[in-house]
CSV table of N, CA and C in Angstrom, one decimal:
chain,number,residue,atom,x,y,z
A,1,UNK,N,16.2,14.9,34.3
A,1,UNK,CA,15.7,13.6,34.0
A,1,UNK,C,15.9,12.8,35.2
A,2,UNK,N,14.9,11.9,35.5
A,2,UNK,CA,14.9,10.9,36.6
A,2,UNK,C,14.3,9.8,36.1
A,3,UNK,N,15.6,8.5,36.4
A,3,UNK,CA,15.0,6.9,36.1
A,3,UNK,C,14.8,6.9,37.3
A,4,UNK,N,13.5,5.7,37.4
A,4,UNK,CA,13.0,5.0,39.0
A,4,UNK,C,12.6,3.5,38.5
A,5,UNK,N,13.8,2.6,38.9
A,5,UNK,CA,13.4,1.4,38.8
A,5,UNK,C,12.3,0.6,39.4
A,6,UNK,N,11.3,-0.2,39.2
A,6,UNK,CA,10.4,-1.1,39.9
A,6,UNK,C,10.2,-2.4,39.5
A,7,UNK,N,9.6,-3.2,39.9
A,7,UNK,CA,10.4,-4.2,39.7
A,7,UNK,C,9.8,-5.2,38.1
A,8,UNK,N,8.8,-4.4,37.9
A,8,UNK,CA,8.6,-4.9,36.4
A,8,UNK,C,8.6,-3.9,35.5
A,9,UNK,N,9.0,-3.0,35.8
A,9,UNK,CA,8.9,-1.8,34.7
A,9,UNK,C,10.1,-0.7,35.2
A,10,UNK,N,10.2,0.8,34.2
A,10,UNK,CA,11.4,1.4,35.1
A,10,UNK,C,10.1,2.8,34.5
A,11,UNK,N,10.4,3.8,35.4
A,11,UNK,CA,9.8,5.0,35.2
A,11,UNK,C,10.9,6.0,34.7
A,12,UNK,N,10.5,6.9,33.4
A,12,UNK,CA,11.7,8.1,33.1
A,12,UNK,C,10.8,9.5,32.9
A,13,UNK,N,11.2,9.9,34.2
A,13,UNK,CA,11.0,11.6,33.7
A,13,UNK,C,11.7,12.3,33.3
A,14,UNK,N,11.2,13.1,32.5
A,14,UNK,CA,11.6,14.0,32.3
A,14,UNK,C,11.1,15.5,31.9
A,15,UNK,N,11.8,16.8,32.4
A,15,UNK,CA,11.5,17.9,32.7
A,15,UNK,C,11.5,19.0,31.4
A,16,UNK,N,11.1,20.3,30.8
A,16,UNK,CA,11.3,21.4,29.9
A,16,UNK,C,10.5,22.3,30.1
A,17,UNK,N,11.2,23.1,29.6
A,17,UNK,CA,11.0,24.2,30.1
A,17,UNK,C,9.6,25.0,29.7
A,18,UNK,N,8.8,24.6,28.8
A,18,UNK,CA,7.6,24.7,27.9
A,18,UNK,C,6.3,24.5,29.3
A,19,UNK,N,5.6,25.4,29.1
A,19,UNK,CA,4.0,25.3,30.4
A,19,UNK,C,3.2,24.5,29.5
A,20,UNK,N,3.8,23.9,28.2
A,20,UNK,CA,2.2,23.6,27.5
A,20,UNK,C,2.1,22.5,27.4
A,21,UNK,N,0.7,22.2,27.7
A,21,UNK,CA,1.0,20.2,27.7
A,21,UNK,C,1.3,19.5,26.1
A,22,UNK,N,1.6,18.4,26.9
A,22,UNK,CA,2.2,17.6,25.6
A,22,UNK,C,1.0,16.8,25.0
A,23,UNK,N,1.3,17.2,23.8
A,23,UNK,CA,0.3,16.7,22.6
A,23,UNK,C,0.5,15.7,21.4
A,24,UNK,N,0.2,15.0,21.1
A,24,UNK,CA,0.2,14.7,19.6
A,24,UNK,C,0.1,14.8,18.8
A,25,UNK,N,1.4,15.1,17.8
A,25,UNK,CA,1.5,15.8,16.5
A,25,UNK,C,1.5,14.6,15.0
A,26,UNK,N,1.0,15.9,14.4
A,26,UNK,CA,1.1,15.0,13.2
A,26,UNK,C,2.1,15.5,11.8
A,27,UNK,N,3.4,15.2,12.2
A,27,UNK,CA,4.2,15.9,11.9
A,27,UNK,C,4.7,15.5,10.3
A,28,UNK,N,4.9,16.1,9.3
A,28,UNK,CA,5.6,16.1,8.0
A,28,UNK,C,6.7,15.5,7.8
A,29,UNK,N,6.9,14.3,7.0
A,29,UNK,CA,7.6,13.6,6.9
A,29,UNK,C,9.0,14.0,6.9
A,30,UNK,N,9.4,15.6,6.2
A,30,UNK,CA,10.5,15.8,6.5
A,30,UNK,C,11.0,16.5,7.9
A,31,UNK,N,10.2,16.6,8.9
A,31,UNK,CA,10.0,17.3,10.4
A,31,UNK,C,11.2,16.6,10.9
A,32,UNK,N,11.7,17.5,11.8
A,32,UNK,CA,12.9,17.4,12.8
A,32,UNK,C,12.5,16.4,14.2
A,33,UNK,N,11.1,17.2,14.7
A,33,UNK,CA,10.6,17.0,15.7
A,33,UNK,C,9.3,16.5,16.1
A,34,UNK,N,8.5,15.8,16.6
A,34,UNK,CA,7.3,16.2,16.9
A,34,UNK,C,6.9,14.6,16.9
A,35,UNK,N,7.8,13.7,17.1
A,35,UNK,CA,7.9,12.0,17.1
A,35,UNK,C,7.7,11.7,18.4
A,36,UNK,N,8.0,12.2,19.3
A,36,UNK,CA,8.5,11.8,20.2
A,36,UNK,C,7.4,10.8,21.3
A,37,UNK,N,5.8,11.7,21.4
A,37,UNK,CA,5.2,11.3,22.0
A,37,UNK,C,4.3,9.8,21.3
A,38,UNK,N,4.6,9.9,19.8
A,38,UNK,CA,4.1,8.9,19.6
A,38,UNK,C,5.0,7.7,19.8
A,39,UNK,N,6.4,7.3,19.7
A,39,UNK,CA,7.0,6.7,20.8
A,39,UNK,C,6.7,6.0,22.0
A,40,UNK,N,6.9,7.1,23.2
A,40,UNK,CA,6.2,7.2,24.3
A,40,UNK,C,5.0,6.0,24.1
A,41,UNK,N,3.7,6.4,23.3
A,41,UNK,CA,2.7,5.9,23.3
A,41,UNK,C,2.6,4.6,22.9
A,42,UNK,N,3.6,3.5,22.1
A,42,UNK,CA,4.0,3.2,21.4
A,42,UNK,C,5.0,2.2,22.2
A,43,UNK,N,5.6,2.7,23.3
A,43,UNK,CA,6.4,1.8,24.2
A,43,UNK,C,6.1,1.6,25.6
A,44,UNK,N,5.2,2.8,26.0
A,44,UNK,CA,5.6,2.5,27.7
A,44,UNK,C,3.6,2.1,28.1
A,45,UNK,N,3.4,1.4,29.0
A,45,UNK,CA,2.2,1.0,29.5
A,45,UNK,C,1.4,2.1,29.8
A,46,UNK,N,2.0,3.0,30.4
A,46,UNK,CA,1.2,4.7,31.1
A,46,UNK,C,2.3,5.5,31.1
A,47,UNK,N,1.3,6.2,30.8
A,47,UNK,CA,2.2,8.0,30.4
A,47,UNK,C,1.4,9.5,31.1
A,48,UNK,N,1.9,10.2,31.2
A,48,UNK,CA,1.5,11.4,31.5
A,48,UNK,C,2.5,12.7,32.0
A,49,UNK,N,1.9,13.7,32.3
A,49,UNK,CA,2.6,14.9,32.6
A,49,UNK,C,2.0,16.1,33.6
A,50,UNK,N,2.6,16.8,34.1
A,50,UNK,CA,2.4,17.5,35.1
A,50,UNK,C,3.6,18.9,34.9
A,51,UNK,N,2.5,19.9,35.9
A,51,UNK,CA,3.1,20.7,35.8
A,51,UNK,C,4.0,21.3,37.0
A,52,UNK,N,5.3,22.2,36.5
A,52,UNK,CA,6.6,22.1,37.9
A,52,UNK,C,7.1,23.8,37.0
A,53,UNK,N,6.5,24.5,38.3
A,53,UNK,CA,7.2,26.3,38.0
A,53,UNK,C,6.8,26.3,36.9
A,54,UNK,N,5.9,26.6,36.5
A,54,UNK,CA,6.3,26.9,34.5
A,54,UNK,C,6.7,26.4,33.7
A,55,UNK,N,7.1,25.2,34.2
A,55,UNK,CA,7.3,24.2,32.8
A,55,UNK,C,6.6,23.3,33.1
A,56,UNK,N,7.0,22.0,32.6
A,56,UNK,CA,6.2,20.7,32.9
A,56,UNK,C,7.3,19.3,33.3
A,57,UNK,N,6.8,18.7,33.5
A,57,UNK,CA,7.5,17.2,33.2
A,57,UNK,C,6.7,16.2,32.4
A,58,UNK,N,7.0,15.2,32.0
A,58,UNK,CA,6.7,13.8,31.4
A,58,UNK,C,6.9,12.9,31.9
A,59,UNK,N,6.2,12.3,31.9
A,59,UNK,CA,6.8,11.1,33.1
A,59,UNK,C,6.1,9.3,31.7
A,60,UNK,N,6.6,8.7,31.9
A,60,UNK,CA,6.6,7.3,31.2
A,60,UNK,C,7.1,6.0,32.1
A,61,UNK,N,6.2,5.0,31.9
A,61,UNK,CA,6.6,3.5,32.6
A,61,UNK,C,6.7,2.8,31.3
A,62,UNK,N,8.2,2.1,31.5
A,62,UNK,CA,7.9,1.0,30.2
A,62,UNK,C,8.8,-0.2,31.2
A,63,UNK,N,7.6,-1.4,30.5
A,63,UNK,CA,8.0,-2.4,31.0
A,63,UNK,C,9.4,-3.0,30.9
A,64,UNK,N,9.8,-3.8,31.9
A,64,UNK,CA,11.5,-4.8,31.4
A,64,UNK,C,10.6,-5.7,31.7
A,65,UNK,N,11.0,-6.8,31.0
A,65,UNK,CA,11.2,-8.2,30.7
A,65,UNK,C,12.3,-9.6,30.5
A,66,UNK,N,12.3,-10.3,31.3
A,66,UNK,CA,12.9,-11.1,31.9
A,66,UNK,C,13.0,-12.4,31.2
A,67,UNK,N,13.9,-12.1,30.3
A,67,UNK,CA,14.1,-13.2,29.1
A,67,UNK,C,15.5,-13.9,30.0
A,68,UNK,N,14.9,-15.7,29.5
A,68,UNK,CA,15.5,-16.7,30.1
A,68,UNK,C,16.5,-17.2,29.3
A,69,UNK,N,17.8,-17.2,29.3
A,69,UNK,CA,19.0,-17.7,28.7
A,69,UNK,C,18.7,-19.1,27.7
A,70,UNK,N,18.7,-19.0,26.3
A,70,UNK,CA,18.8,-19.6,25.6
A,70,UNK,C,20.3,-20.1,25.3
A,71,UNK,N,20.6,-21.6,25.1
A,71,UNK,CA,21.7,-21.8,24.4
A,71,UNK,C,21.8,-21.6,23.0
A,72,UNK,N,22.9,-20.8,22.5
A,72,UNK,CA,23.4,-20.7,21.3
A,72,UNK,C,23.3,-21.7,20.1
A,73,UNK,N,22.9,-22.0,18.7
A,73,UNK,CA,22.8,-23.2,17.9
A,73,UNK,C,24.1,-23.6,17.8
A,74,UNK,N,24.6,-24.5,18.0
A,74,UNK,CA,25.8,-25.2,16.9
A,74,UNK,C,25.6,-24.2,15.6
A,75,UNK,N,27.3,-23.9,15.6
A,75,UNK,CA,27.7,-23.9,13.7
A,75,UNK,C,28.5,-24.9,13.2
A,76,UNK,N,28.0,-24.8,12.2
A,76,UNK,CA,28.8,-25.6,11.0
A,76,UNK,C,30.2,-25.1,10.8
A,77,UNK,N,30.7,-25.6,11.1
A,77,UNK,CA,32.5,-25.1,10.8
A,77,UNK,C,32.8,-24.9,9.5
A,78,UNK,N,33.1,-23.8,9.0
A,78,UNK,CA,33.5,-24.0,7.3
A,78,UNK,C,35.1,-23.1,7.4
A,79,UNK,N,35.7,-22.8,6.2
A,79,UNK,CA,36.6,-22.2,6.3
A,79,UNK,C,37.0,-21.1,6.0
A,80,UNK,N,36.3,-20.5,6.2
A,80,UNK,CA,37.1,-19.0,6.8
A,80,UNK,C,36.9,-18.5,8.2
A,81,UNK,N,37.8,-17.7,8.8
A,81,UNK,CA,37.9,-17.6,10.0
A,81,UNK,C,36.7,-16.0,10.2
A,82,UNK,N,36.0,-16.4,12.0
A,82,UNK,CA,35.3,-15.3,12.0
A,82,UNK,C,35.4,-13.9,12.4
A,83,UNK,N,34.9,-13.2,12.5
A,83,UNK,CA,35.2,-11.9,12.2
A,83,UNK,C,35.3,-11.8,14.2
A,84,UNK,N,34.5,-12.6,14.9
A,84,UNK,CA,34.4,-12.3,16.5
A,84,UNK,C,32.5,-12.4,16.5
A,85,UNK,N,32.3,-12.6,17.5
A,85,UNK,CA,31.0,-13.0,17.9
A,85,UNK,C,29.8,-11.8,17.6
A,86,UNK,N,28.9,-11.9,16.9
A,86,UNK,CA,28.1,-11.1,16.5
A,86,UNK,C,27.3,-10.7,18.0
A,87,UNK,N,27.1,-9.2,18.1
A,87,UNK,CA,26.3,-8.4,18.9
A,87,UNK,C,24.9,-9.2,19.2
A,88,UNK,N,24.2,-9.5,20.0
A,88,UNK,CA,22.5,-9.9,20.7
A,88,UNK,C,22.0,-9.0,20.5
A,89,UNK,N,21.1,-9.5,19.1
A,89,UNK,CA,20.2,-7.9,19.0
A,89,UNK,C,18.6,-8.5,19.6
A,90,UNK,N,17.6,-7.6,19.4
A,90,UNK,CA,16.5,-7.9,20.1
A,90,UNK,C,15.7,-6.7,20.5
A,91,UNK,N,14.5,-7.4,21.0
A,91,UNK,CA,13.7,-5.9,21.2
A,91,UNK,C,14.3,-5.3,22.0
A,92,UNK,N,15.0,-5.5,22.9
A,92,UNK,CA,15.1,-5.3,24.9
A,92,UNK,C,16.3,-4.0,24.3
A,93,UNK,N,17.2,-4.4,23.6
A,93,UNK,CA,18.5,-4.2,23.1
A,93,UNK,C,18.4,-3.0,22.5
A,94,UNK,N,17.2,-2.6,21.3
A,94,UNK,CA,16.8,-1.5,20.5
A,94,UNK,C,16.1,-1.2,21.3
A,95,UNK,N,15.2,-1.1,22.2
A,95,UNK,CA,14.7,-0.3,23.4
A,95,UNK,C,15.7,0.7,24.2
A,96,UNK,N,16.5,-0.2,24.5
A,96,UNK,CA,17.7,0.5,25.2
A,96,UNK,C,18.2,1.4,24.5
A,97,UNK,N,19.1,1.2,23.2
A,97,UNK,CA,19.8,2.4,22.4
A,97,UNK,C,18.8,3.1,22.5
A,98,UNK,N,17.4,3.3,21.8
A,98,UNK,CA,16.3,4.1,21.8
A,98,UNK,C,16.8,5.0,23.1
A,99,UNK,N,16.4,4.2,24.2
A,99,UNK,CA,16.3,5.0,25.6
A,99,UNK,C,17.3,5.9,26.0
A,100,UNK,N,18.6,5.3,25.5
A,100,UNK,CA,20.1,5.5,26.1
A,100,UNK,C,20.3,6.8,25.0
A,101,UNK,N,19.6,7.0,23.8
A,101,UNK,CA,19.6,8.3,22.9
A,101,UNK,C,18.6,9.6,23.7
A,102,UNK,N,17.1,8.8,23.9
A,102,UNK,CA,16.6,10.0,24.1
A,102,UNK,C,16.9,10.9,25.1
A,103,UNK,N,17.9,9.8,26.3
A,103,UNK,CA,18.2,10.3,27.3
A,103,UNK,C,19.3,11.5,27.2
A,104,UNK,N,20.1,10.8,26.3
A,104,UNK,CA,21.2,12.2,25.8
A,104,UNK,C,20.5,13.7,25.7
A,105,UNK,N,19.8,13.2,24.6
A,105,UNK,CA,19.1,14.4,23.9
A,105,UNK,C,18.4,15.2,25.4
A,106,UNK,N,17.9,14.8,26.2
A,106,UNK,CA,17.1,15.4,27.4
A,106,UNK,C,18.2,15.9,28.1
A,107,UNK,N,18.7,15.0,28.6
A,107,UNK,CA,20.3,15.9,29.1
A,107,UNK,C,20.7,17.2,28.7
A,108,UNK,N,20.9,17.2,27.3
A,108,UNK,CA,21.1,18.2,26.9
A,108,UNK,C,20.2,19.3,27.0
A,109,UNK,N,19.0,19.2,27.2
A,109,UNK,CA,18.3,20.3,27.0
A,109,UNK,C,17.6,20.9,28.3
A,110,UNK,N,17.8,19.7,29.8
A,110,UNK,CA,18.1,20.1,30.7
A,110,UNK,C,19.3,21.0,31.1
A,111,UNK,N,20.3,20.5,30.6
A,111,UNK,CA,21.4,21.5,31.0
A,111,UNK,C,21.4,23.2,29.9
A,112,UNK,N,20.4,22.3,28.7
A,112,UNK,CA,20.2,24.1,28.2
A,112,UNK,C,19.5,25.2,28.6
A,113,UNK,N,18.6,24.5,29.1
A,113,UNK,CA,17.4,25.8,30.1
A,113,UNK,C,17.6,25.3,31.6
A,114,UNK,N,18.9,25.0,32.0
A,114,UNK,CA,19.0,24.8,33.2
A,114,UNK,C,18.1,24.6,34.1
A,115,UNK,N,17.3,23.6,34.0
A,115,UNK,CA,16.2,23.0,34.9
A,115,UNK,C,16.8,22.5,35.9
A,116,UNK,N,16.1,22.5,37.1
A,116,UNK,CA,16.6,21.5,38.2
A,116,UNK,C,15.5,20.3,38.2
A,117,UNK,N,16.0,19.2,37.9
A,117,UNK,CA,15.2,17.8,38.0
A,117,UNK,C,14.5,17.3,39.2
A,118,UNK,N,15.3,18.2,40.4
A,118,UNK,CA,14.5,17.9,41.7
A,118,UNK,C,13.6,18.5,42.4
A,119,UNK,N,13.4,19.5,41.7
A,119,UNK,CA,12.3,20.4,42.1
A,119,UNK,C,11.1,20.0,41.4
A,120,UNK,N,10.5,19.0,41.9
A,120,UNK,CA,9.3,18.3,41.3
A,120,UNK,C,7.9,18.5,42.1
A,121,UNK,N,6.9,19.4,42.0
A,121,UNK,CA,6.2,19.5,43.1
A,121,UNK,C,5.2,17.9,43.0
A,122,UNK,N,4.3,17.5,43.6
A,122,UNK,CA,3.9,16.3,43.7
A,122,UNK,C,2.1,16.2,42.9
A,123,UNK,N,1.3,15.8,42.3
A,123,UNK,CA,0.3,15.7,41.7
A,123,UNK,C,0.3,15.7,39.9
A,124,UNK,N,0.9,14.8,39.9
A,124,UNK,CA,0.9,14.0,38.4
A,124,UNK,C,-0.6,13.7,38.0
A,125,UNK,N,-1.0,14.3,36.7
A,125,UNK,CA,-1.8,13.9,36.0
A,125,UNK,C,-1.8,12.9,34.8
A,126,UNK,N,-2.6,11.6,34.6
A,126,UNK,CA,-2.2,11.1,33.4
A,126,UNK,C,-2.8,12.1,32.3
A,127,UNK,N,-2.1,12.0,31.0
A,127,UNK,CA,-2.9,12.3,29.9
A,127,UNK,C,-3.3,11.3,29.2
A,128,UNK,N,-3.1,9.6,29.4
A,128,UNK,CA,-3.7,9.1,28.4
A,128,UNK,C,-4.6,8.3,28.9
A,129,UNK,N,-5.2,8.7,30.5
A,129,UNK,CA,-6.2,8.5,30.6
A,129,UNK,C,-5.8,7.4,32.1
A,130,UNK,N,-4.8,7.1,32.2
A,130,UNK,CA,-4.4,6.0,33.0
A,130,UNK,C,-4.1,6.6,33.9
A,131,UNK,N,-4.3,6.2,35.2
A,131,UNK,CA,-3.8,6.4,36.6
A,131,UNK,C,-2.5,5.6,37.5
A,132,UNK,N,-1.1,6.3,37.9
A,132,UNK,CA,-0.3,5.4,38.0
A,132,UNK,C,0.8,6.5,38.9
């Protein structure tokens, strides 16, 4: 797996061990698997994949966004005491967990078929048509 920050968007590849390009499935509600690219399609501006030894990579750009500090509303004081300041949720926020999971999950399965991440040869193709 490789993040590459820029300055309005960040790029995540990632590598498996599979030669066959990635497709979109239309998978059975009760399916384990087969979500993933619609995701992808779903969050990041341009997407595509290439191929490295016999497997492939994926590669995705999704944008960051540069949200400007709002002040908090006044509360109304009542009485009971609170529990501690509720979490900032948001899109940016559930993007992240999203990201910071799928990353796990890749990790893992880099270190299962022991790929090396830097053995990347160079000529990325998009598949969704975009050039990037």
């Amino acid at each position: 797996m490789r993040l590459v920050g820029l300055r309005d968007s960040v790029v995540i590849e990632v590598w498996d061990a599979s030669g066959e390009s990635p497709s979109l499935k239309d998978p059975d509600d009760d399916a384990e698997t087969g979500r993933g690219l619609h995701l992808v399609q779903q969050l990041a501006t341009h997407w595509g994949s290439y191929g490295t030894m016999g497997a492939k990579a994926v590669w995705a750009e999704l944008p960051v966004y540069s949200v400007e500090p709002t002040p908090l509303p006044k509360r109304r004081k009542s009485g009971r005491s609170a529990a501690g300041p509720r979490p900032v949720r948001g899109p940016d926020a559930d993007l992240l967990r999203l990201v910071l999971a799928e990353l796990h999950t890749l990790q893992y399965a880099t270190d299962l078929f022991d790929i090396d991440p830097r053995a990347t040869p160079a000529g990325a193709s998009a598949v969704n048509g975009t050039d990037s």
